[in-house]
Amino acid sequence: LRFMVEASCVKFVDFIEENCSAIVEIKGTNEVRQLSPEMDIFEQTRTPLFVLEIIMKDGQFLYSTDLETFEPKARLIFDHAIKAVQTIPQIDPSVIIETHQIMSTQMLNSVTVSEPQICEQRERIAKAV
């Protein structure tokens, strides 16, 4: 399980970095130019990572979601996924024969949120978003 989680963490961080790396120049409502040649955001068929609406409030145009919340949310999702796999028991209780008593539930070995590579990946997410 540990190796699968490590690989999944790497893929998640790569996914975030890849999809948050586009640089565009907006000159007007109908004039948008892509400045990052390595990916074509106008040709992608993926669902967007984040959805923003532009609203008018007190005579100003604003985003419907505070942009400062994106980075903490992305990190929270990452941490939540790591903590979730730490709760997977080694043996399913329904498989244990009634005569065998286990004093405590043993969990599968997995990564923790405080490991150096996980901390580095969390920072990469924050930088990308």
mmCIF file of N, CA and C in Angstrom:
data_model
loop_
_atom_site.group_PDB
_atom_site.id
_atom_site.type_symbol
_atom_site.label_atom_id
_atom_site.label_comp_id
_atom_site.label_asym_id
_atom_site.label_seq_id
_atom_site.Cartn_x
_atom_site.Cartn_y
_atom_site.Cartn_z
ATOM 1 N N LEU A 1 0.827 -1.200 0.000
ATOM 2 C CA LEU A 1 0.000 0.000 0.000
ATOM 3 C C LEU A 1 0.866 1.257 0.000
ATOM 4 N N ARG A 2 1.942 1.221 0.753
ATOM 5 C CA ARG A 2 2.816 2.398 0.860
ATOM 6 C C ARG A 2 3.292 2.868 -0.518
ATOM 7 N N PHE A 3 3.744 1.934 -1.353
ATOM 8 C CA PHE A 3 4.267 2.305 -2.664
ATOM 9 C C PHE A 3 3.156 2.844 -3.568
ATOM 10 N N MET A 4 1.962 2.295 -3.451
ATOM 11 C CA MET A 4 0.838 2.799 -4.236
ATOM 12 C C MET A 4 0.482 4.224 -3.819
ATOM 13 N N VAL A 5 0.498 4.490 -2.517
ATOM 14 C CA VAL A 5 0.185 5.834 -2.031
ATOM 15 C C VAL A 5 1.264 6.823 -2.459
ATOM 16 N N GLU A 6 2.523 6.421 -2.351
ATOM 17 C CA GLU A 6 3.614 7.302 -2.799
ATOM 18 C C GLU A 6 3.466 7.640 -4.273
ATOM 19 N N ALA A 7 3.174 6.633 -5.081
ATOM 20 C CA ALA A 7 3.005 6.859 -6.526
ATOM 21 C C ALA A 7 1.792 7.749 -6.800
ATOM 22 N N SER A 8 0.715 7.546 -6.061
ATOM 23 C CA SER A 8 -0.487 8.365 -6.233
ATOM 24 C C SER A 8 -0.223 9.816 -5.852
ATOM 25 N N CYS A 9 0.550 10.028 -4.803
ATOM 26 C CA CYS A 9 0.894 11.389 -4.379
ATOM 27 C C CYS A 9 1.689 12.101 -5.468
ATOM 28 N N VAL A 10 2.642 11.408 -6.042
ATOM 29 C CA VAL A 10 3.447 11.989 -7.125
ATOM 30 C C VAL A 10 2.546 12.346 -8.308
ATOM 31 N N LYS A 11 1.641 11.448 -8.677
ATOM 32 C CA LYS A 11 0.744 11.703 -9.810
ATOM 33 C C LYS A 11 -0.198 12.873 -9.524
ATOM 34 N N PHE A 12 -0.685 12.973 -8.284
ATOM 35 C CA PHE A 12 -1.578 14.076 -7.924
ATOM 36 C C PHE A 12 -0.847 15.416 -8.029
ATOM 37 N N VAL A 13 0.367 15.473 -7.503
ATOM 38 C CA VAL A 13 1.152 16.711 -7.559
ATOM 39 C C VAL A 13 1.466 17.063 -9.013
ATOM 40 N N ASP A 14 1.864 16.084 -9.814
ATOM 41 C CA ASP A 14 2.125 16.336 -11.238
ATOM 42 C C ASP A 14 0.879 16.866 -11.941
ATOM 43 N N PHE A 15 -0.271 16.287 -11.614
ATOM 44 C CA PHE A 15 -1.549 16.709 -12.193
ATOM 45 C C PHE A 15 -1.839 18.176 -11.851
ATOM 46 N N ILE A 16 -1.665 18.537 -10.583
ATOM 47 C CA ILE A 16 -1.902 19.918 -10.156
ATOM 48 C C ILE A 16 -0.934 20.864 -10.871
ATOM 49 N N GLU A 17 0.345 20.502 -10.872
ATOM 50 C CA GLU A 17 1.342 21.368 -11.513
ATOM 51 C C GLU A 17 1.072 21.530 -13.003
ATOM 52 N N GLU A 18 0.726 20.439 -13.649
ATOM 53 C CA GLU A 18 0.477 20.484 -15.088
ATOM 54 C C GLU A 18 -0.727 21.353 -15.421
ATOM 55 N N ASN A 19 -1.773 21.244 -14.631
ATOM 56 C CA ASN A 19 -3.007 21.951 -14.945
ATOM 57 C C ASN A 19 -3.060 23.371 -14.399
ATOM 58 N N CYS A 20 -2.132 23.733 -13.570
ATOM 59 C CA CYS A 20 -2.085 25.104 -13.049
ATOM 60 C C CYS A 20 -0.945 25.912 -13.648
ATOM 61 N N SER A 21 -0.282 25.366 -14.655
ATOM 62 C CA SER A 21 0.905 26.031 -15.187
ATOM 63 C C SER A 21 0.647 26.907 -16.409
ATOM 64 N N ALA A 22 -0.559 26.930 -16.906
ATOM 65 C CA ALA A 22 -0.842 27.723 -18.100
ATOM 66 C C ALA A 22 -0.734 29.210 -17.792
ATOM 67 N N ILE A 23 -0.126 29.937 -18.704
ATOM 68 C CA ILE A 23 0.001 31.384 -18.571
ATOM 69 C C ILE A 23 -0.725 32.004 -19.767
ATOM 70 N N VAL A 24 -1.676 32.863 -19.468
ATOM 71 C CA VAL A 24 -2.433 33.516 -20.530
ATOM 72 C C VAL A 24 -2.389 35.030 -20.341
ATOM 73 N N GLU A 25 -2.553 35.715 -21.436
ATOM 74 C CA GLU A 25 -2.631 37.170 -21.422
ATOM 75 C C GLU A 25 -4.036 37.542 -21.895
ATOM 76 N N ILE A 26 -4.742 38.281 -21.063
ATOM 77 C CA ILE A 26 -6.108 38.682 -21.391
ATOM 78 C C ILE A 26 -6.096 40.166 -21.725
ATOM 79 N N LYS A 27 -6.376 40.464 -22.987
ATOM 80 C CA LYS A 27 -6.373 41.851 -23.434
ATOM 81 C C LYS A 27 -7.783 42.422 -23.502
ATOM 82 N N GLY A 28 -8.753 41.552 -23.628
ATOM 83 C CA GLY A 28 -10.139 41.992 -23.702
ATOM 84 C C GLY A 28 -11.061 40.790 -23.604
ATOM 85 N N THR A 29 -12.357 41.037 -23.639
ATOM 86 C CA THR A 29 -13.315 39.939 -23.483
ATOM 87 C C THR A 29 -13.220 38.904 -24.595
ATOM 88 N N ASN A 30 -12.789 39.312 -25.773
ATOM 89 C CA ASN A 30 -12.657 38.376 -26.887
ATOM 90 C C ASN A 30 -11.223 38.196 -27.338
ATOM 91 N N GLU A 31 -10.282 38.667 -26.561
ATOM 92 C CA GLU A 31 -8.884 38.574 -26.961
ATOM 93 C C GLU A 31 -8.055 37.976 -25.820
ATOM 94 N N VAL A 32 -7.835 36.668 -25.911
ATOM 95 C CA VAL A 32 -7.045 35.933 -24.924
ATOM 96 C C VAL A 32 -5.945 35.203 -25.670
ATOM 97 N N ARG A 33 -4.720 35.363 -25.193
ATOM 98 C CA ARG A 33 -3.577 34.746 -25.857
ATOM 99 C C ARG A 33 -2.842 33.854 -24.867
ATOM 100 N N GLN A 34 -2.522 32.651 -25.290
ATOM 101 C CA GLN A 34 -1.778 31.715 -24.450
ATOM 102 C C GLN A 34 -0.289 31.978 -24.578
ATOM 103 N N LEU A 35 0.399 32.127 -23.434
ATOM 104 C CA LEU A 35 1.825 32.420 -23.447
ATOM 105 C C LEU A 35 2.687 31.200 -23.132
ATOM 106 N N SER A 36 2.095 30.144 -22.613
ATOM 107 C CA SER A 36 2.869 28.935 -22.286
ATOM 108 C C SER A 36 2.715 27.923 -23.418
ATOM 109 N N PRO A 37 3.760 27.724 -24.226
ATOM 110 C CA PRO A 37 3.650 26.873 -25.417
ATOM 111 C C PRO A 37 3.605 25.382 -25.120
ATOM 112 N N GLU A 38 4.010 24.946 -23.910
ATOM 113 C CA GLU A 38 4.090 23.507 -23.631
ATOM 114 C C GLU A 38 2.728 22.826 -23.518
ATOM 115 N N MET A 39 1.661 23.593 -23.322
ATOM 116 C CA MET A 39 0.335 22.977 -23.276
ATOM 117 C C MET A 39 -0.672 23.923 -23.914
ATOM 118 N N ASP A 40 -1.647 23.354 -24.560
ATOM 119 C CA ASP A 40 -2.658 24.169 -25.224
ATOM 120 C C ASP A 40 -3.945 24.107 -24.418
ATOM 121 N N ILE A 41 -4.190 25.153 -23.622
ATOM 122 C CA ILE A 41 -5.374 25.153 -22.760
ATOM 123 C C ILE A 41 -6.665 25.236 -23.561
ATOM 124 N N PHE A 42 -6.586 25.729 -24.785
ATOM 125 C CA PHE A 42 -7.782 25.866 -25.588
ATOM 126 C C PHE A 42 -8.171 24.549 -26.264
ATOM 127 N N GLU A 43 -7.263 23.583 -26.291
ATOM 128 C CA GLU A 43 -7.529 22.293 -26.918
ATOM 129 C C GLU A 43 -7.870 21.205 -25.902
ATOM 130 N N GLN A 44 -7.723 21.489 -24.606
ATOM 131 C CA GLN A 44 -7.966 20.473 -23.583
ATOM 132 C C GLN A 44 -9.453 20.166 -23.463
ATOM 133 N N THR A 45 -9.747 18.901 -23.174
ATOM 134 C CA THR A 45 -11.132 18.496 -22.976
ATOM 135 C C THR A 45 -11.383 18.098 -21.526
ATOM 136 N N ARG A 46 -10.426 18.350 -20.660
ATOM 137 C CA ARG A 46 -10.574 18.012 -19.245
ATOM 138 C C ARG A 46 -11.536 18.962 -18.540
ATOM 139 N N THR A 47 -12.097 18.457 -17.463
ATOM 140 C CA THR A 47 -12.901 19.296 -16.593
ATOM 141 C C THR A 47 -11.956 20.202 -15.814
ATOM 142 N N PRO A 48 -12.307 21.465 -15.616
ATOM 143 C CA PRO A 48 -11.409 22.364 -14.894
ATOM 144 C C PRO A 48 -11.223 21.936 -13.443
ATOM 145 N N LEU A 49 -10.044 22.242 -12.898
ATOM 146 C CA LEU A 49 -9.778 21.945 -11.493
ATOM 147 C C LEU A 49 -10.625 22.812 -10.582
ATOM 148 N N PHE A 50 -10.765 24.068 -10.935
ATOM 149 C CA PHE A 50 -11.519 25.021 -10.139
ATOM 150 C C PHE A 50 -12.493 25.749 -11.052
ATOM 151 N N VAL A 51 -13.623 26.093 -10.506
ATOM 152 C CA VAL A 51 -14.609 26.844 -11.266
ATOM 153 C C VAL A 51 -14.805 28.184 -10.560
ATOM 154 N N LEU A 52 -14.630 29.241 -11.312
ATOM 155 C CA LEU A 52 -14.811 30.588 -10.786
ATOM 156 C C LEU A 52 -15.896 31.305 -11.571
ATOM 157 N N GLU A 53 -16.661 32.073 -10.875
ATOM 158 C CA GLU A 53 -17.634 32.929 -11.526
ATOM 159 C C GLU A 53 -17.244 34.365 -11.236
ATOM 160 N N ILE A 54 -17.438 35.231 -12.200
ATOM 161 C CA ILE A 54 -17.198 36.646 -11.982
ATOM 162 C C ILE A 54 -18.525 37.271 -11.592
ATOM 163 N N ILE A 55 -18.516 37.963 -10.469
ATOM 164 C CA ILE A 55 -19.729 38.602 -9.970
ATOM 165 C C ILE A 55 -19.484 40.104 -9.823
ATOM 166 N N MET A 56 -20.565 40.841 -9.763
ATOM 167 C CA MET A 56 -20.447 42.273 -9.536
ATOM 168 C C MET A 56 -20.974 42.560 -8.135
ATOM 169 N N LYS A 57 -20.122 43.178 -7.320
ATOM 170 C CA LYS A 57 -20.479 43.481 -5.941
ATOM 171 C C LYS A 57 -19.981 44.888 -5.625
ATOM 172 N N ASP A 58 -20.874 45.713 -5.163
ATOM 173 C CA ASP A 58 -20.545 47.094 -4.817
ATOM 174 C C ASP A 58 -19.853 47.829 -5.970
ATOM 175 N N GLY A 59 -20.317 47.573 -7.196
ATOM 176 C CA GLY A 59 -19.780 48.259 -8.355
ATOM 177 C C GLY A 59 -18.442 47.738 -8.853
ATOM 178 N N GLN A 60 -17.977 46.619 -8.278
ATOM 179 C CA GLN A 60 -16.694 46.043 -8.696
ATOM 180 C C GLN A 60 -16.910 44.619 -9.194
ATOM 181 N N PHE A 61 -16.080 44.216 -10.148
ATOM 182 C CA PHE A 61 -16.101 42.835 -10.598
ATOM 183 C C PHE A 61 -15.164 42.031 -9.713
ATOM 184 N N LEU A 62 -15.672 40.935 -9.170
ATOM 185 C CA LEU A 62 -14.912 40.070 -8.267
ATOM 186 C C LEU A 62 -15.145 38.624 -8.643
ATOM 187 N N TYR A 63 -14.272 37.759 -8.165
ATOM 188 C CA TYR A 63 -14.506 36.326 -8.308
ATOM 189 C C TYR A 63 -15.464 35.874 -7.207
ATOM 190 N N SER A 64 -16.281 34.871 -7.509
ATOM 191 C CA SER A 64 -17.247 34.371 -6.528
ATOM 192 C C SER A 64 -16.570 33.641 -5.372
ATOM 193 N N THR A 65 -15.388 33.150 -5.594
ATOM 194 C CA THR A 65 -14.611 32.451 -4.567
ATOM 195 C C THR A 65 -13.342 33.245 -4.295
ATOM 196 N N ASP A 66 -13.009 33.391 -3.025
ATOM 197 C CA ASP A 66 -11.783 34.099 -2.651
ATOM 198 C C ASP A 66 -10.582 33.299 -3.157
ATOM 199 N N LEU A 67 -9.736 33.932 -3.943
ATOM 200 C CA LEU A 67 -8.582 33.244 -4.533
ATOM 201 C C LEU A 67 -7.611 32.729 -3.475
ATOM 202 N N GLU A 68 -7.612 33.326 -2.304
ATOM 203 C CA GLU A 68 -6.718 32.899 -1.228
ATOM 204 C C GLU A 68 -7.093 31.533 -0.661
ATOM 205 N N THR A 69 -8.293 31.038 -0.959
ATOM 206 C CA THR A 69 -8.726 29.739 -0.410
ATOM 207 C C THR A 69 -8.272 28.558 -1.263
ATOM 208 N N PHE A 70 -7.824 28.796 -2.479
ATOM 209 C CA PHE A 70 -7.454 27.687 -3.357
ATOM 210 C C PHE A 70 -6.276 26.882 -2.826
ATOM 211 N N GLU A 71 -5.219 27.550 -2.463
ATOM 212 C CA GLU A 71 -4.017 26.850 -1.991
ATOM 213 C C GLU A 71 -4.290 26.044 -0.722
ATOM 214 N N PRO A 72 -4.925 26.608 0.304
ATOM 215 C CA PRO A 72 -5.214 25.785 1.490
ATOM 216 C C PRO A 72 -6.140 24.597 1.185
ATOM 217 N N LYS A 73 -7.102 24.785 0.299
ATOM 218 C CA LYS A 73 -8.024 23.680 -0.049
ATOM 219 C C LYS A 73 -7.285 22.549 -0.754
ATOM 220 N N ALA A 74 -6.403 22.885 -1.681
ATOM 221 C CA ALA A 74 -5.642 21.856 -2.395
ATOM 222 C C ALA A 74 -4.763 21.070 -1.427
ATOM 223 N N ARG A 75 -4.133 21.773 -0.486
ATOM 224 C CA ARG A 75 -3.305 21.097 0.524
ATOM 225 C C ARG A 75 -4.169 20.237 1.443
ATOM 226 N N LEU A 76 -5.355 20.722 1.782
ATOM 227 C CA LEU A 76 -6.264 19.974 2.650
ATOM 228 C C LEU A 76 -6.710 18.671 1.988
ATOM 229 N N ILE A 77 -7.018 18.725 0.712
ATOM 230 C CA ILE A 77 -7.407 17.523 -0.034
ATOM 231 C C ILE A 77 -6.268 16.505 -0.028
ATOM 232 N N PHE A 78 -5.066 16.979 -0.261
ATOM 233 C CA PHE A 78 -3.870 16.124 -0.271
ATOM 234 C C PHE A 78 -3.680 15.455 1.094
ATOM 235 N N ASP A 79 -3.724 16.250 2.168
ATOM 236 C CA ASP A 79 -3.550 15.713 3.520
ATOM 237 C C ASP A 79 -4.664 14.751 3.897
ATOM 238 N N HIS A 80 -5.891 15.078 3.513
ATOM 239 C CA HIS A 80 -7.034 14.215 3.828
ATOM 240 C C HIS A 80 -6.881 12.840 3.175
ATOM 241 N N ALA A 81 -6.414 12.819 1.947
ATOM 242 C CA ALA A 81 -6.227 11.542 1.243
ATOM 243 C C ALA A 81 -5.161 10.692 1.939
ATOM 244 N N ILE A 82 -4.085 11.321 2.367
ATOM 245 C CA ILE A 82 -3.022 10.575 3.051
ATOM 246 C C ILE A 82 -3.529 10.016 4.382
ATOM 247 N N LYS A 83 -4.264 10.826 5.125
ATOM 248 C CA LYS A 83 -4.795 10.366 6.419
ATOM 249 C C LYS A 83 -5.846 9.267 6.237
ATOM 250 N N ALA A 84 -6.589 9.323 5.149
ATOM 251 C CA ALA A 84 -7.630 8.320 4.913
ATOM 252 C C ALA A 84 -7.046 6.926 4.713
ATOM 253 N N VAL A 85 -5.915 6.823 4.018
ATOM 254 C CA VAL A 85 -5.339 5.496 3.788
ATOM 255 C C VAL A 85 -4.684 4.936 5.048
ATOM 256 N N GLN A 86 -4.418 5.788 6.022
ATOM 257 C CA GLN A 86 -3.838 5.322 7.279
ATOM 258 C C GLN A 86 -4.861 4.601 8.148
ATOM 259 N N THR A 87 -6.112 4.635 7.769
ATOM 260 C CA THR A 87 -7.165 3.982 8.550
ATOM 261 C C THR A 87 -7.586 2.636 7.962
ATOM 262 N N ILE A 88 -6.837 2.133 6.997
ATOM 263 C CA ILE A 88 -7.160 0.839 6.389
ATOM 264 C C ILE A 88 -6.542 -0.268 7.248
ATOM 265 N N PRO A 89 -7.374 -1.145 7.805
ATOM 266 C CA PRO A 89 -6.835 -2.210 8.664
ATOM 267 C C PRO A 89 -6.103 -3.281 7.852
ATOM 268 N N GLN A 90 -5.124 -3.934 8.507
ATOM 269 C CA GLN A 90 -4.383 -5.016 7.856
ATOM 270 C C GLN A 90 -5.294 -6.195 7.545
ATOM 271 N N ILE A 91 -6.155 -6.512 8.476
ATOM 272 C CA ILE A 91 -7.066 -7.642 8.302
ATOM 273 C C ILE A 91 -8.480 -7.143 8.507
ATOM 274 N N ASP A 92 -9.333 -7.488 7.569
ATOM 275 C CA ASP A 92 -10.738 -7.122 7.705
ATOM 276 C C ASP A 92 -11.335 -7.911 8.857
ATOM 277 N N PRO A 93 -12.005 -7.256 9.805
ATOM 278 C CA PRO A 93 -12.573 -7.961 10.955
ATOM 279 C C PRO A 93 -13.509 -9.109 10.582
ATOM 280 N N SER A 94 -14.158 -9.033 9.435
ATOM 281 C CA SER A 94 -15.073 -10.110 9.038
ATOM 282 C C SER A 94 -14.327 -11.377 8.633
ATOM 283 N N VAL A 95 -13.016 -11.278 8.395
ATOM 284 C CA VAL A 95 -12.214 -12.424 7.980
ATOM 285 C C VAL A 95 -11.642 -13.163 9.185
ATOM 286 N N ILE A 96 -11.490 -12.482 10.291
ATOM 287 C CA ILE A 96 -10.872 -13.069 11.478
ATOM 288 C C ILE A 96 -11.788 -14.147 12.057
ATOM 289 N N ILE A 97 -11.195 -15.278 12.348
ATOM 290 C CA ILE A 97 -11.942 -16.378 12.972
ATOM 291 C C ILE A 97 -12.246 -15.975 14.406
ATOM 292 N N GLU A 98 -13.427 -16.319 14.871
ATOM 293 C CA GLU A 98 -13.873 -15.892 16.189
ATOM 294 C C GLU A 98 -12.926 -16.308 17.309
ATOM 295 N N THR A 99 -12.190 -17.383 17.143
ATOM 296 C CA THR A 99 -11.297 -17.841 18.216
ATOM 297 C C THR A 99 -10.032 -17.013 18.331
ATOM 298 N N HIS A 100 -9.711 -16.272 17.313
ATOM 299 C CA HIS A 100 -8.528 -15.419 17.343
ATOM 300 C C HIS A 100 -8.925 -14.011 17.763
ATOM 301 N N GLN A 101 -8.435 -13.610 18.884
ATOM 302 C CA GLN A 101 -8.733 -12.257 19.342
ATOM 303 C C GLN A 101 -7.511 -11.374 19.101
ATOM 304 N N ILE A 102 -7.771 -10.214 18.569
ATOM 305 C CA ILE A 102 -6.700 -9.255 18.336
ATOM 306 C C ILE A 102 -6.924 -8.097 19.305
ATOM 307 N N MET A 103 -5.878 -7.777 20.048
ATOM 308 C CA MET A 103 -6.008 -6.740 21.064
ATOM 309 C C MET A 103 -6.256 -5.356 20.449
ATOM 310 N N SER A 104 -5.585 -5.037 19.370
ATOM 311 C CA SER A 104 -5.798 -3.742 18.722
ATOM 312 C C SER A 104 -5.771 -3.943 17.212
ATOM 313 N N THR A 105 -6.436 -3.063 16.533
ATOM 314 C CA THR A 105 -6.484 -3.146 15.079
ATOM 315 C C THR A 105 -5.173 -2.618 14.506
ATOM 316 N N GLN A 106 -4.518 -3.439 13.722
ATOM 317 C CA GLN A 106 -3.278 -3.039 13.061
ATOM 318 C C GLN A 106 -3.632 -2.420 11.713
ATOM 319 N N MET A 107 -3.003 -1.306 11.402
ATOM 320 C CA MET A 107 -3.270 -0.620 10.144
ATOM 321 C C MET A 107 -2.153 -0.922 9.147
ATOM 322 N N LEU A 108 -2.491 -0.842 7.871
ATOM 323 C CA LEU A 108 -1.499 -1.044 6.828
ATOM 324 C C LEU A 108 -0.456 0.062 6.880
ATOM 325 N N ASN A 109 0.762 -0.270 6.536
ATOM 326 C CA ASN A 109 1.847 0.701 6.523
ATOM 327 C C ASN A 109 1.662 1.647 5.342
ATOM 328 N N SER A 110 1.661 2.933 5.624
ATOM 329 C CA SER A 110 1.490 3.927 4.579
ATOM 330 C C SER A 110 2.309 5.162 4.917
ATOM 331 N N VAL A 111 2.283 6.128 4.040
ATOM 332 C CA VAL A 111 3.003 7.375 4.282
ATOM 333 C C VAL A 111 2.247 8.205 5.314
ATOM 334 N N THR A 112 2.965 9.137 5.931
ATOM 335 C CA THR A 112 2.344 10.064 6.872
ATOM 336 C C THR A 112 2.520 11.485 6.356
ATOM 337 N N VAL A 113 1.720 12.393 6.869
ATOM 338 C CA VAL A 113 1.764 13.775 6.387
ATOM 339 C C VAL A 113 3.049 14.495 6.783
ATOM 340 N N SER A 114 3.815 13.933 7.712
ATOM 341 C CA SER A 114 5.029 14.611 8.172
ATOM 342 C C SER A 114 6.311 14.107 7.498
ATOM 343 N N GLU A 115 6.193 13.147 6.593
ATOM 344 C CA GLU A 115 7.379 12.627 5.913
ATOM 345 C C GLU A 115 7.942 13.675 4.948
ATOM 346 N N PRO A 116 9.278 13.719 4.818
ATOM 347 C CA PRO A 116 9.909 14.760 3.988
ATOM 348 C C PRO A 116 9.380 14.847 2.559
ATOM 349 N N GLN A 117 9.194 13.706 1.889
ATOM 350 C CA GLN A 117 8.738 13.773 0.495
ATOM 351 C C GLN A 117 7.296 14.270 0.416
ATOM 352 N N ILE A 118 6.487 13.976 1.410
ATOM 353 C CA ILE A 118 5.101 14.449 1.430
ATOM 354 C C ILE A 118 5.076 15.952 1.700
ATOM 355 N N CYS A 119 5.918 16.417 2.616
ATOM 356 C CA CYS A 119 6.015 17.859 2.887
ATOM 357 C C CYS A 119 6.459 18.613 1.640
ATOM 358 N N GLU A 120 7.413 18.048 0.904
ATOM 359 C CA GLU A 120 7.887 18.674 -0.336
ATOM 360 C C GLU A 120 6.766 18.722 -1.372
ATOM 361 N N GLN A 121 6.020 17.631 -1.488
ATOM 362 C CA GLN A 121 4.921 17.591 -2.451
ATOM 363 C C GLN A 121 3.822 18.581 -2.075
ATOM 364 N N ARG A 122 3.550 18.726 -0.792
ATOM 365 C CA ARG A 122 2.557 19.687 -0.326
ATOM 366 C C ARG A 122 2.977 21.114 -0.711
ATOM 367 N N GLU A 123 4.258 21.410 -0.580
ATOM 368 C CA GLU A 123 4.765 22.732 -0.963
ATOM 369 C C GLU A 123 4.696 22.940 -2.477
ATOM 370 N N ARG A 124 4.925 21.893 -3.247
ATOM 371 C CA ARG A 124 4.808 21.991 -4.701
ATOM 372 C C ARG A 124 3.364 22.313 -5.107
ATOM 373 N N ILE A 125 2.398 21.710 -4.381
ATOM 374 C CA ILE A 125 0.986 21.990 -4.634
ATOM 375 C C ILE A 125 0.699 23.465 -4.359
ATOM 376 N N ALA A 126 1.181 23.940 -3.198
ATOM 377 C CA ALA A 126 0.952 25.336 -2.822
ATOM 378 C C ALA A 126 1.555 26.291 -3.856
ATOM 379 N N LYS A 127 2.733 25.983 -4.335
ATOM 380 C CA LYS A 127 3.403 26.840 -5.325
ATOM 381 C C LYS A 127 2.655 26.829 -6.655
ATOM 382 N N ALA A 128 2.166 25.652 -7.049
ATOM 383 C CA ALA A 128 1.458 25.541 -8.340
ATOM 384 C C ALA A 128 0.131 26.267 -8.337
ATOM 385 N N VAL A 129 -0.565 26.162 -7.215
ATOM 386 C CA VAL A 129 -1.899 26.780 -7.138
ATOM 387 C C VAL A 129 -1.750 28.256 -6.895
#
